[in-house]
Amino acid sequence: MIEITNFRNNHLIDPHLEIWEWPIAVYLFLGGLVAGLMILNGVWRLMNKQTDAPASTRMAPLWAPVLLSLGMFFLWIDLSYKTHVYRFYMTFQIASPMSWGAWILILVYPAQLLAIGIATEIKSFKGPFRFLNLPIAFLQAAAFGKEKLIAWLNITMGAGLGIYTGILLAAFAARPLWNTALLGPLFLISGLSTAAAWNLLSKPAHDEEKTLVRWDLALIAIELMLITVFLIGLATGPQGHQDAGELLLGGSFTATFWVFVVIVGLLLPFWLELREVTGRFAPKWAAPVFVLVGGLALRLIMVYAGQVSHIPDVEMLSGGF
Amino acid sequence: MARYGMVIDTKRCVGCHSCVISCFLENEVPEGYTRDWIVEVVSGKSPDFRMELRSERCNHCDDPPCVFVCPCGASYKEEGTGIVLVHKDKCSGCKACLAACPYNARFINPKGYADKCTFCDHRVKAGLKPGCASTCPTKAINFGDFDEPGSELHRLMEGRVVKTLKPDAGTKPQIYFLL
Amino acid sequence: MSNHFNRRQFIKIAGMGSAAAGLAASGMNPWGWPANALAGSLGSDVQVIPTFCELCFWKCGINAKVRDGKIIKLEGHPKHPLSNGRLCPRGNGGTGLTYDPDRLKKPLMRVQKRGEDVFREVSWEDALDFTAEKMLDIKAKHTADCLALFNHGYGATFIKTLLMAYGTHSIAAPSYAQCRGPREVGFELTFGEEVLSPERTDIKNSRMLVLIGSHLGENMHNTQVQEFADAMANGAKLVVVDPRHSVAAGKADWYLPIKPGTDIALLLAWMNVLISEELYDKEYVEQHTYGFEQLKQHVKSYTPEKVWKITGIRPALIRATAREMGHQKPAVLIHPGRHVTWYGDDTQRSRAIAILNALVGSWGRKGGFFYPGELDVPMPELPKFPPMTKKRADLQLKDYPLAFSTLASGLCDATFPAPQAECQLKGWFVYGTNLFFSLPKPEQTREALQHLEFVAVSDVLPMEIVGWADVVLPDATYLERYDDLHVGHYRDPFIALRQPVIEPLYDTRPPWWVSKELAKRLDVADYFPWDNIEDYLQQRLTPMGIKLSDLKKDGVKVFPRQALYFEDGVQPEFYTDSGKIELYSAKLASYGHDPIPVFTDHGDPPEGYFRLLFGRAPVHTFGRTTNNRVLNRVIDTNHVWINRRIAEQWGIKNGQMIRLQNQDGAITNEIAAKVTERIRHDCVYMTHGFGHKAKGLTNKKGASDSDLITRYNTDPIMGGTGMNVNFVTFVV
């Protein structure tokens, strides 16, 4: 038998240690989505198919800074010392993924703005968006003739952003669920998948849609593999990782994880997109919506479950006499 | 240069909470939060139980993950003392340090910044011991400088079974528990 | 970042002491430390005022730190022999009492029926006039002895003087008949001296410590626990006898989970082994004791094998622990305990403990019981107190001639009309004790209160008893008042001063002022022949060659150590009838009691019931502190410990809220279950002091064991109330 009494001074034992709440998950989701949008845009352009892919190369660049700003808003919402948000930009902490992230977020904007510069053919806005004409003209001038460079810039910055959303969590050795190098790739691939889904919902051209669905199938397949490896890694790791794996494989987050992330977010859209590719009927909105739901669910579960996971005390390992 | 730390004798400790309550008052710890706490672990079978009582707090790690993750440079390990501190004016309340601490030793002060045990650095710099160590009725909590040759801390550890908390976390805690 | 801080600077700064902190507090930051690091209890704006604590009754010296008229911290007084610079959790949290928003803030007078807890605020003038008028009325109609004083705590000294001057002898504290009385009588009968408080136990020098039901560590008497830790660190052997695996048991070399109520059998078996294996201190026993042959004959039948069946402790374990006592003697301390009113044969159990100590020769020896330092601080000359007008109301003289203090429970009994009684109490003056938590049978206390003509209560907080008062005199806390000098007799004798650290909050008054004011109205002012308390204190200090102004700065004056043990010069004198340590007590025999303790069976709980045991939490002093907001940040409720197997049978989960009901149908508030293997299957345990019901108190969490103490066994020798005789079942 082993009886542990932790006399912290409240009834629920540290409710205030619920460190991060849903806004952080939403922020990570939006960050991944924006990263994916940037990469997809760059890839289309490198393939020289930007004119065939209006959703990915024309609409997406306009959305990217908006979504990113929204994500940063949610990040700010979660700060407990909101007036000190400027403190992120008074320093650069080389060992801190979050400091990298804060600066990446800032550096991503120029890449995104340049992408706008090459995304909009000379068409002027009317009505309330009239005021955008001047800055866009400026962006177009700045971006002129540098399409390839800007495409590469968006791919690298996007990859950096996407991986960062995973590394942010992975860098916490104290939280075994997060503490795996797989989290960067997983969040990047998931971000790409949600970006493809986003573009699929943004009135893509016919060929664009077909390509995006194929890409998404591949991304989902990779994501499934990564999750499998992730779970195997947890289950075969040290005690803390095993306990963390339990959360997803037979604990308090198991049902939500399997239903929302694996079934709704991955298997269901995979099946729908497979039908689409093989020419059978599938409602076009369904797979992308499920992918987006799954992407958000993945981050919510990772954020919440990760905070529950911890390195066990040695006495817990002994398991009694 | 000093490297401050503690040697806590679980054999002396009775889990009375003097350390916790004196800390509340010394540091005006806000209601509902605590910078130190007691853990009681009992294992075995009646009548052969084994009990361990620990007064726990920030371990002022030599390899402090809370400092590395801080994006604002607010968390730092003070040069010359090794005390892990938070510069509250630099803190943005991002909570990365809370997530990074394997010991859950940090909390967000209702005023917004990350808060934690400071080893009562204001007392230490005035030549005193931290509040908890100076009030501990059982002298279980011993504070001192590990770098000082012939330090009382080294003498206390001689011939005793010594452990740190969660050594797997790789944080190199500067609080040692005598079993 | 400019947090650079090198060793040279450190030395420089350390040398400057609090001056550095003072600089910092004034906003200067010459070394570039972050400003937030420089707060706390240091700084030139902090005033340090010494006094002594009253969160329990140990009276540790403290240094109170005051900033802007607010007490910010309490620290142990470094020179005070009882604190040695350190404080227990309660002492640390003492500010929670003074700053408790629930405090009684003005004098009150009852406006509805007694016990309905409805009052109106009055002036001190009116409250004192009314009190005096009622007291004089009782004196005129029934004689002064018909007014009882129940008191607890050091604040009561002047109130006691007042009541004695008024003429009553019905003065009692529940700390006697409900707590440590049997121990004092048992030791007095054996050694001719009491154990006293603080206990004269030489724990820090013990080579072997035996705790019987005593839970040091959860029972946080500061010096005692300091020494307990020292003993553990020095490698002293520890035996803990307790049905519950306490914190102390967690440090034990031998933990004996004894069947409740069978301790005397174990003690007799230990004596059996010590004597039959000739391990006792022969020289000591021969020189100093009386009745060894009778004892030898008496314990012959208490073999470990026989006692195993009674106590559940294996013979091998009884022998091993007894042999260790023989091996470690004389530095073997069989601790006398403190709250010892358990089964009604408590004086006999204390006798058994005393006899066992005598066998290992620990009384008057290093590591056993020392002789406290003596210091005579004369009281100022006062007129003689009036003689007793009637037989003492508690019948003590007639029924319990061996008790040498009045029984609080006896006073409660004497409040009921009884035709043959020589004195029925008509009035109660209650100072600092919540009788519903300190006396057994709360229902009887309630009924007694209805028989009274007058009830006055003085307290800091609106406790249950306050609700039954006719007049409420709100007390200043220990941090707001002067009290009489504390002349301490520990290893080193000392004089300590209690002085106000801040002005009293609200319209509260210290007891010396209340006593003096009432004395005027009761026409006994000549018992308070001084203008103010400082004059009085200086009067007492002058013969000792101490200036009050110095003591106000120093807080305590420690006098040179005298001999502590026989080996360093104490003359072995025993104030018993035989002049020796009485292993056999002819005195007890002459009063019809067993001259040597005998084991009596206290029975088993009925089917489905469990013996109710209770004790202390380290951060609380009974029900007195359970409303303290600082202490409640750590422990704000109690749990009922239930054996895991029993809990499984009942389907009770850890943390589940249940109620306890006793054999007479009394039922508690809801209390959380602590399901554990650390308690025997035949009993349950809870900490005392929670489960308040008074409407003026904020913290009502937990359950009160007092509600379940509807029965007690009276100690036939001294009238103590053995309260561990109640059985409870679970209401799930």
Short mmCIF file of N, CA, C and O in Angstrom, two decimals, chain A residues 178-271:
data_model
loop_
_atom_site.label_atom_id
_atom_site.label_comp_id
_atom_site.label_asym_id
_atom_site.label_seq_id
_atom_site.Cartn_x
_atom_site.Cartn_y
_atom_site.Cartn_z
N TRP A 178 3.91 15.87 -23.87
CA TRP A 178 4.40 16.79 -24.89
C TRP A 178 5.85 16.52 -25.29
O TRP A 178 6.28 16.92 -26.37
N ASN A 179 6.56 15.90 -24.39
CA ASN A 179 8.01 15.87 -24.49
C ASN A 179 8.50 14.84 -25.50
O ASN A 179 9.18 13.90 -25.18
N THR A 180 8.13 15.04 -26.79
CA THR A 180 8.57 14.14 -27.84
C THR A 180 8.85 14.95 -29.10
O THR A 180 8.13 15.91 -29.41
N ALA A 181 9.88 14.56 -29.80
CA ALA A 181 10.27 15.28 -31.02
C ALA A 181 9.22 15.12 -32.12
O ALA A 181 9.23 15.84 -33.11
N LEU A 182 8.27 14.19 -31.93
CA LEU A 182 7.25 13.96 -32.96
C LEU A 182 6.23 15.08 -33.01
O LEU A 182 5.50 15.22 -33.99
N LEU A 183 6.18 15.87 -31.91
CA LEU A 183 5.11 16.85 -31.83
C LEU A 183 5.24 17.93 -32.90
O LEU A 183 4.24 18.40 -33.45
N GLY A 184 6.49 18.33 -33.23
CA GLY A 184 6.71 19.32 -34.28
C GLY A 184 6.17 18.85 -35.62
O GLY A 184 5.28 19.50 -36.19
N PRO A 185 6.67 17.71 -36.11
CA PRO A 185 6.14 17.18 -37.38
C PRO A 185 4.63 16.94 -37.33
O PRO A 185 3.92 17.25 -38.29
N LEU A 186 4.16 16.40 -36.23
CA LEU A 186 2.72 16.10 -36.13
C LEU A 186 1.90 17.37 -36.30
O LEU A 186 0.93 17.41 -37.06
N PHE A 187 2.29 18.42 -35.58
CA PHE A 187 1.52 19.66 -35.66
C PHE A 187 1.69 20.32 -37.04
O PHE A 187 0.78 20.95 -37.55
N LEU A 188 2.87 20.15 -37.64
CA LEU A 188 3.09 20.72 -38.98
C LEU A 188 2.20 20.01 -40.00
O LEU A 188 1.50 20.67 -40.78
N ILE A 189 2.19 18.69 -39.97
CA ILE A 189 1.38 17.92 -40.92
C ILE A 189 -0.10 18.22 -40.69
O ILE A 189 -0.87 18.45 -41.63
N SER A 190 -0.48 18.24 -39.41
CA SER A 190 -1.86 18.54 -39.09
C SER A 190 -2.21 19.94 -39.59
O SER A 190 -3.30 20.18 -40.13
N GLY A 191 -1.26 20.89 -39.44
CA GLY A 191 -1.50 22.25 -39.92
C GLY A 191 -1.69 22.28 -41.43
O GLY A 191 -2.59 22.96 -41.94
N LEU A 192 -0.86 21.53 -42.12
CA LEU A 192 -1.00 21.46 -43.58
C LEU A 192 -2.36 20.88 -43.97
O LEU A 192 -3.02 21.36 -44.89
N SER A 193 -2.77 19.85 -43.24
CA SER A 193 -4.04 19.20 -43.54
C SER A 193 -5.20 20.18 -43.32
O SER A 193 -6.12 20.28 -44.13
N THR A 194 -5.13 20.93 -42.19
CA THR A 194 -6.20 21.90 -41.95
C THR A 194 -6.16 23.01 -42.99
O THR A 194 -7.20 23.53 -43.41
N ALA A 195 -4.95 23.37 -43.47
CA ALA A 195 -4.85 24.41 -44.49
C ALA A 195 -5.47 23.92 -45.80
O ALA A 195 -6.20 24.67 -46.47
N ALA A 196 -5.19 22.67 -46.13
CA ALA A 196 -5.82 22.11 -47.33
C ALA A 196 -7.33 22.14 -47.19
O ALA A 196 -8.06 22.51 -48.13
N ALA A 197 -7.81 21.79 -46.00
CA ALA A 197 -9.25 21.79 -45.76
C ALA A 197 -9.79 23.20 -45.89
O ALA A 197 -10.86 23.42 -46.49
N TRP A 198 -9.06 24.16 -45.32
CA TRP A 198 -9.50 25.55 -45.41
C TRP A 198 -9.64 25.98 -46.87
O TRP A 198 -10.64 26.58 -47.27
N ASN A 199 -8.62 25.64 -47.68
CA ASN A 199 -8.65 26.01 -49.09
C ASN A 199 -9.79 25.31 -49.82
O ASN A 199 -10.41 25.88 -50.72
N LEU A 200 -10.06 24.05 -49.41
CA LEU A 200 -11.16 23.31 -50.05
C LEU A 200 -12.50 23.99 -49.79
O LEU A 200 -13.44 23.86 -50.56
N LEU A 201 -12.57 24.73 -48.66
CA LEU A 201 -13.81 25.43 -48.34
C LEU A 201 -13.84 26.84 -48.93
O LEU A 201 -14.81 27.57 -48.77
N SER A 202 -12.72 27.25 -49.62
CA SER A 202 -12.65 28.61 -50.15
C SER A 202 -12.84 28.64 -51.66
O SER A 202 -12.09 29.30 -52.38
N LYS A 203 -13.85 27.92 -52.11
CA LYS A 203 -14.20 27.88 -53.54
C LYS A 203 -12.97 27.60 -54.41
O LYS A 203 -12.56 28.44 -55.23
N PRO A 204 -12.36 26.45 -54.28
CA PRO A 204 -11.19 26.15 -55.11
C PRO A 204 -11.62 25.90 -56.56
O PRO A 204 -12.77 25.57 -56.84
N ALA A 205 -10.66 26.05 -57.46
CA ALA A 205 -10.91 25.67 -58.86
C ALA A 205 -10.99 24.15 -58.94
O ALA A 205 -10.55 23.45 -58.02
N HIS A 206 -11.52 23.65 -60.04
CA HIS A 206 -11.77 22.22 -60.15
C HIS A 206 -10.51 21.39 -59.96
O HIS A 206 -10.45 20.48 -59.12
N ASP A 207 -9.44 21.73 -60.73
CA ASP A 207 -8.19 20.97 -60.63
C ASP A 207 -7.54 21.14 -59.27
O ASP A 207 -6.96 20.22 -58.71
N GLU A 208 -7.66 22.39 -58.80
CA GLU A 208 -7.08 22.68 -57.48
C GLU A 208 -7.71 21.77 -56.44
O GLU A 208 -7.04 21.17 -55.59
N GLU A 209 -9.03 21.65 -56.54
CA GLU A 209 -9.74 20.84 -55.56
C GLU A 209 -9.27 19.40 -55.62
O GLU A 209 -8.98 18.77 -54.59
N LYS A 210 -9.16 18.87 -56.83
CA LYS A 210 -8.73 17.47 -56.97
C LYS A 210 -7.36 17.26 -56.37
O LYS A 210 -7.12 16.29 -55.63
N THR A 211 -6.47 18.20 -56.64
CA THR A 211 -5.10 18.07 -56.12
C THR A 211 -5.10 18.15 -54.60
O THR A 211 -4.45 17.36 -53.91
N LEU A 212 -5.86 19.17 -54.08
CA LEU A 212 -5.87 19.36 -52.63
C LEU A 212 -6.38 18.11 -51.92
O LEU A 212 -5.86 17.71 -50.88
N VAL A 213 -7.42 17.48 -52.49
CA VAL A 213 -7.97 16.28 -51.86
C VAL A 213 -6.91 15.17 -51.83
O VAL A 213 -6.74 14.49 -50.82
N ARG A 214 -6.18 15.01 -52.96
CA ARG A 214 -5.13 14.00 -52.97
C ARG A 214 -4.05 14.30 -51.92
O ARG A 214 -3.61 13.42 -51.19
N TRP A 215 -3.64 15.58 -51.94
CA TRP A 215 -2.64 15.96 -50.93
C TRP A 215 -3.14 15.65 -49.52
O TRP A 215 -2.42 15.11 -48.69
N ASP A 216 -4.40 16.04 -49.30
CA ASP A 216 -4.93 15.87 -47.95
C ASP A 216 -4.96 14.40 -47.54
O ASP A 216 -4.69 14.04 -46.40
N LEU A 217 -5.30 13.54 -48.51
CA LEU A 217 -5.28 12.10 -48.22
C LEU A 217 -3.89 11.67 -47.75
O LEU A 217 -3.75 10.96 -46.74
N ALA A 218 -2.88 12.17 -48.47
CA ALA A 218 -1.51 11.80 -48.08
C ALA A 218 -1.18 12.36 -46.70
O ALA A 218 -0.60 11.67 -45.85
N LEU A 219 -1.59 13.63 -46.46
CA LEU A 219 -1.29 14.26 -45.17
C LEU A 219 -1.96 13.50 -44.02
O LEU A 219 -1.35 13.27 -42.97
N ILE A 220 -3.24 13.11 -44.25
CA ILE A 220 -3.94 12.37 -43.19
C ILE A 220 -3.25 11.04 -42.93
O ILE A 220 -3.08 10.63 -41.78
N ALA A 221 -2.81 10.40 -44.01
CA ALA A 221 -2.13 9.12 -43.84
C ALA A 221 -0.86 9.31 -43.00
O ALA A 221 -0.59 8.55 -42.07
N ILE A 222 -0.10 10.36 -43.33
CA ILE A 222 1.13 10.62 -42.56
C ILE A 222 0.78 10.91 -41.10
O ILE A 222 1.42 10.42 -40.17
N GLU A 223 -0.28 11.72 -40.93
CA GLU A 223 -0.66 12.10 -39.58
C GLU A 223 -1.04 10.86 -38.76
O GLU A 223 -0.66 10.73 -37.59
N LEU A 224 -1.77 9.94 -39.40
CA LEU A 224 -2.14 8.71 -38.70
C LEU A 224 -0.90 7.92 -38.29
O LEU A 224 -0.82 7.40 -37.18
N MET A 225 0.06 7.91 -39.20
CA MET A 225 1.30 7.20 -38.87
C MET A 225 2.01 7.86 -37.70
O MET A 225 2.47 7.21 -36.77
N LEU A 226 2.09 9.20 -37.78
CA LEU A 226 2.78 9.93 -36.71
C LEU A 226 2.10 9.69 -35.37
O LEU A 226 2.76 9.50 -34.34
N ILE A 227 0.75 9.70 -35.37
CA ILE A 227 0.03 9.49 -34.11
C ILE A 227 0.30 8.08 -33.58
O ILE A 227 0.50 7.88 -32.38
N THR A 228 0.34 7.12 -34.51
CA THR A 228 0.63 5.75 -34.08
C THR A 228 2.01 5.67 -33.43
O THR A 228 2.18 5.13 -32.33
N VAL A 229 2.99 6.26 -34.10
CA VAL A 229 4.35 6.24 -33.55
C VAL A 229 4.39 6.98 -32.23
O VAL A 229 5.03 6.56 -31.26
N PHE A 230 3.67 8.10 -32.17
CA PHE A 230 3.60 8.92 -30.96
C PHE A 230 3.07 8.08 -29.78
O PHE A 230 3.65 8.04 -28.69
N LEU A 231 1.98 7.33 -30.06
CA LEU A 231 1.39 6.53 -28.98
C LEU A 231 2.30 5.38 -28.59
O LEU A 231 2.44 5.07 -27.40
N ILE A 232 2.94 4.77 -29.59
CA ILE A 232 3.87 3.67 -29.26
C ILE A 232 5.01 4.20 -28.42
O ILE A 232 5.42 3.60 -27.42
N GLY A 233 5.48 5.39 -28.80
CA GLY A 233 6.57 6.01 -28.05
C GLY A 233 6.19 6.24 -26.59
O GLY A 233 6.97 5.99 -25.68
N LEU A 234 4.97 6.71 -26.39
CA LEU A 234 4.52 6.94 -25.02
C LEU A 234 4.41 5.63 -24.25
O LEU A 234 4.88 5.51 -23.12
N ALA A 235 3.78 4.65 -24.91
CA ALA A 235 3.50 3.39 -24.20
C ALA A 235 4.77 2.63 -23.85
O ALA A 235 4.80 1.87 -22.89
N THR A 236 5.84 2.86 -24.62
CA THR A 236 7.06 2.11 -24.36
C THR A 236 8.11 2.96 -23.64
O THR A 236 9.22 2.52 -23.42
N GLY A 237 7.74 4.19 -23.33
CA GLY A 237 8.70 5.10 -22.70
C GLY A 237 8.80 4.86 -21.21
O GLY A 237 8.26 3.89 -20.67
N PRO A 238 9.51 5.75 -20.49
CA PRO A 238 9.57 5.66 -19.04
C PRO A 238 8.21 5.90 -18.39
O PRO A 238 7.26 6.29 -19.06
N GLN A 239 8.16 5.68 -17.08
CA GLN A 239 6.88 5.68 -16.38
C GLN A 239 6.03 6.92 -16.70
O GLN A 239 4.84 6.81 -16.96
N GLY A 240 6.63 8.08 -16.68
CA GLY A 240 5.88 9.31 -16.92
C GLY A 240 5.22 9.30 -18.30
O GLY A 240 4.07 9.72 -18.45
N HIS A 241 5.96 8.82 -19.30
CA HIS A 241 5.40 8.73 -20.65
C HIS A 241 4.29 7.68 -20.70
O HIS A 241 3.28 7.87 -21.37
N GLN A 242 4.51 6.58 -20.01
CA GLN A 242 3.47 5.55 -19.98
C GLN A 242 2.19 6.10 -19.36
O GLN A 242 1.09 5.89 -19.86
N ASP A 243 2.36 6.84 -18.23
CA ASP A 243 1.19 7.44 -17.59
C ASP A 243 0.50 8.40 -18.55
O ASP A 243 -0.72 8.46 -18.62
N ALA A 244 1.32 9.18 -19.28
CA ALA A 244 0.75 10.13 -20.24
C ALA A 244 0.00 9.39 -21.34
O ALA A 244 -1.10 9.80 -21.74
N GLY A 245 0.59 8.28 -21.82
CA GLY A 245 -0.07 7.48 -22.83
C GLY A 245 -1.41 6.95 -22.34
O GLY A 245 -2.40 6.92 -23.07
N GLU A 246 -1.42 6.57 -21.05
CA GLU A 246 -2.66 6.09 -20.44
C GLU A 246 -3.79 7.08 -20.60
O GLU A 246 -4.95 6.70 -20.75
N LEU A 247 -3.45 8.38 -20.51
CA LEU A 247 -4.47 9.41 -20.63
C LEU A 247 -5.23 9.26 -21.94
O LEU A 247 -6.43 9.51 -22.01
N LEU A 248 -4.49 8.87 -23.01
CA LEU A 248 -5.11 8.76 -24.33
C LEU A 248 -5.56 7.34 -24.64
O LEU A 248 -6.41 7.12 -25.50
N LEU A 249 -4.99 6.37 -23.93
CA LEU A 249 -5.25 4.96 -24.28
C LEU A 249 -6.14 4.25 -23.26
O LEU A 249 -6.39 3.07 -23.39
N GLY A 250 -6.57 4.94 -22.26
CA GLY A 250 -7.37 4.25 -21.25
C GLY A 250 -7.54 5.14 -20.04
O GLY A 250 -7.55 4.67 -18.91
N GLY A 251 -7.65 6.42 -20.26
CA GLY A 251 -7.78 7.35 -19.16
C GLY A 251 -8.80 8.43 -19.47
O GLY A 251 -9.67 8.25 -20.33
N SER A 252 -8.61 9.57 -18.80
CA SER A 252 -9.67 10.57 -18.83
C SER A 252 -9.84 11.25 -20.19
O SER A 252 -10.87 11.84 -20.45
N PHE A 253 -8.83 11.18 -21.08
CA PHE A 253 -8.98 11.85 -22.37
C PHE A 253 -9.20 10.86 -23.53
O PHE A 253 -9.23 11.25 -24.68
N THR A 254 -9.32 9.59 -23.18
CA THR A 254 -9.35 8.56 -24.21
C THR A 254 -10.53 8.72 -25.17
O THR A 254 -10.37 8.75 -26.40
N ALA A 255 -11.73 8.86 -24.64
CA ALA A 255 -12.92 8.92 -25.48
C ALA A 255 -12.86 10.12 -26.42
O ALA A 255 -13.03 9.98 -27.64
N THR A 256 -12.57 11.30 -25.85
CA THR A 256 -12.53 12.49 -26.70
C THR A 256 -11.44 12.38 -27.76
O THR A 256 -11.65 12.76 -28.91
N PHE A 257 -10.30 11.82 -27.37
CA PHE A 257 -9.20 11.70 -28.33
C PHE A 257 -9.60 10.80 -29.50
O PHE A 257 -9.44 11.17 -30.67
N TRP A 258 -10.13 9.62 -29.20
CA TRP A 258 -10.43 8.67 -30.28
C TRP A 258 -11.61 9.14 -31.11
O TRP A 258 -11.60 9.01 -32.32
N VAL A 259 -12.61 9.71 -30.48
CA VAL A 259 -13.79 10.13 -31.24
C VAL A 259 -13.46 11.36 -32.09
O VAL A 259 -13.64 11.35 -33.31
N PHE A 260 -12.94 12.40 -31.44
CA PHE A 260 -12.81 13.67 -32.17
C PHE A 260 -11.54 13.76 -33.03
O PHE A 260 -11.57 14.30 -34.11
N VAL A 261 -10.44 13.25 -32.51
CA VAL A 261 -9.19 13.36 -33.27
C VAL A 261 -9.08 12.23 -34.30
O VAL A 261 -8.95 12.48 -35.50
N VAL A 262 -9.19 11.01 -33.85
CA VAL A 262 -8.91 9.89 -34.74
C VAL A 262 -10.07 9.62 -35.69
O VAL A 262 -9.90 9.59 -36.91
N ILE A 263 -11.28 9.48 -35.15
CA ILE A 263 -12.41 9.10 -36.03
C ILE A 263 -12.91 10.30 -36.82
O ILE A 263 -12.84 10.32 -38.05
N VAL A 264 -13.35 11.36 -36.09
CA VAL A 264 -13.92 12.50 -36.81
C VAL A 264 -12.85 13.26 -37.60
O VAL A 264 -13.07 13.66 -38.74
N GLY A 265 -11.69 13.43 -36.98
CA GLY A 265 -10.68 14.30 -37.58
C GLY A 265 -9.83 13.62 -38.63
O GLY A 265 -9.27 14.30 -39.49
N LEU A 266 -9.71 12.29 -38.60
CA LEU A 266 -8.78 11.62 -39.52
C LEU A 266 -9.47 10.53 -40.36
O LEU A 266 -9.51 10.59 -41.58
N LEU A 267 -10.04 9.52 -39.69
CA LEU A 267 -10.57 8.37 -40.43
C LEU A 267 -11.76 8.76 -41.30
O LEU A 267 -11.84 8.39 -42.48
N LEU A 268 -12.67 9.54 -40.72
CA LEU A 268 -13.88 9.91 -41.47
C LEU A 268 -13.53 10.74 -42.71
O LEU A 268 -13.95 10.37 -43.83
N PRO A 269 -12.75 11.82 -42.58
CA PRO A 269 -12.38 12.57 -43.80
C PRO A 269 -11.55 11.73 -44.77
O PRO A 269 -11.69 11.89 -45.99
N PHE A 270 -10.72 10.86 -44.23
CA PHE A 270 -9.93 9.99 -45.11
C PHE A 270 -10.86 9.16 -45.99
O PHE A 270 -10.70 9.07 -47.20
N TRP A 271 -11.85 8.59 -45.34
CA TRP A 271 -12.82 7.76 -46.07
C TRP A 271 -13.60 8.59 -47.08
O TRP A 271 -13.77 8.21 -48.23
#
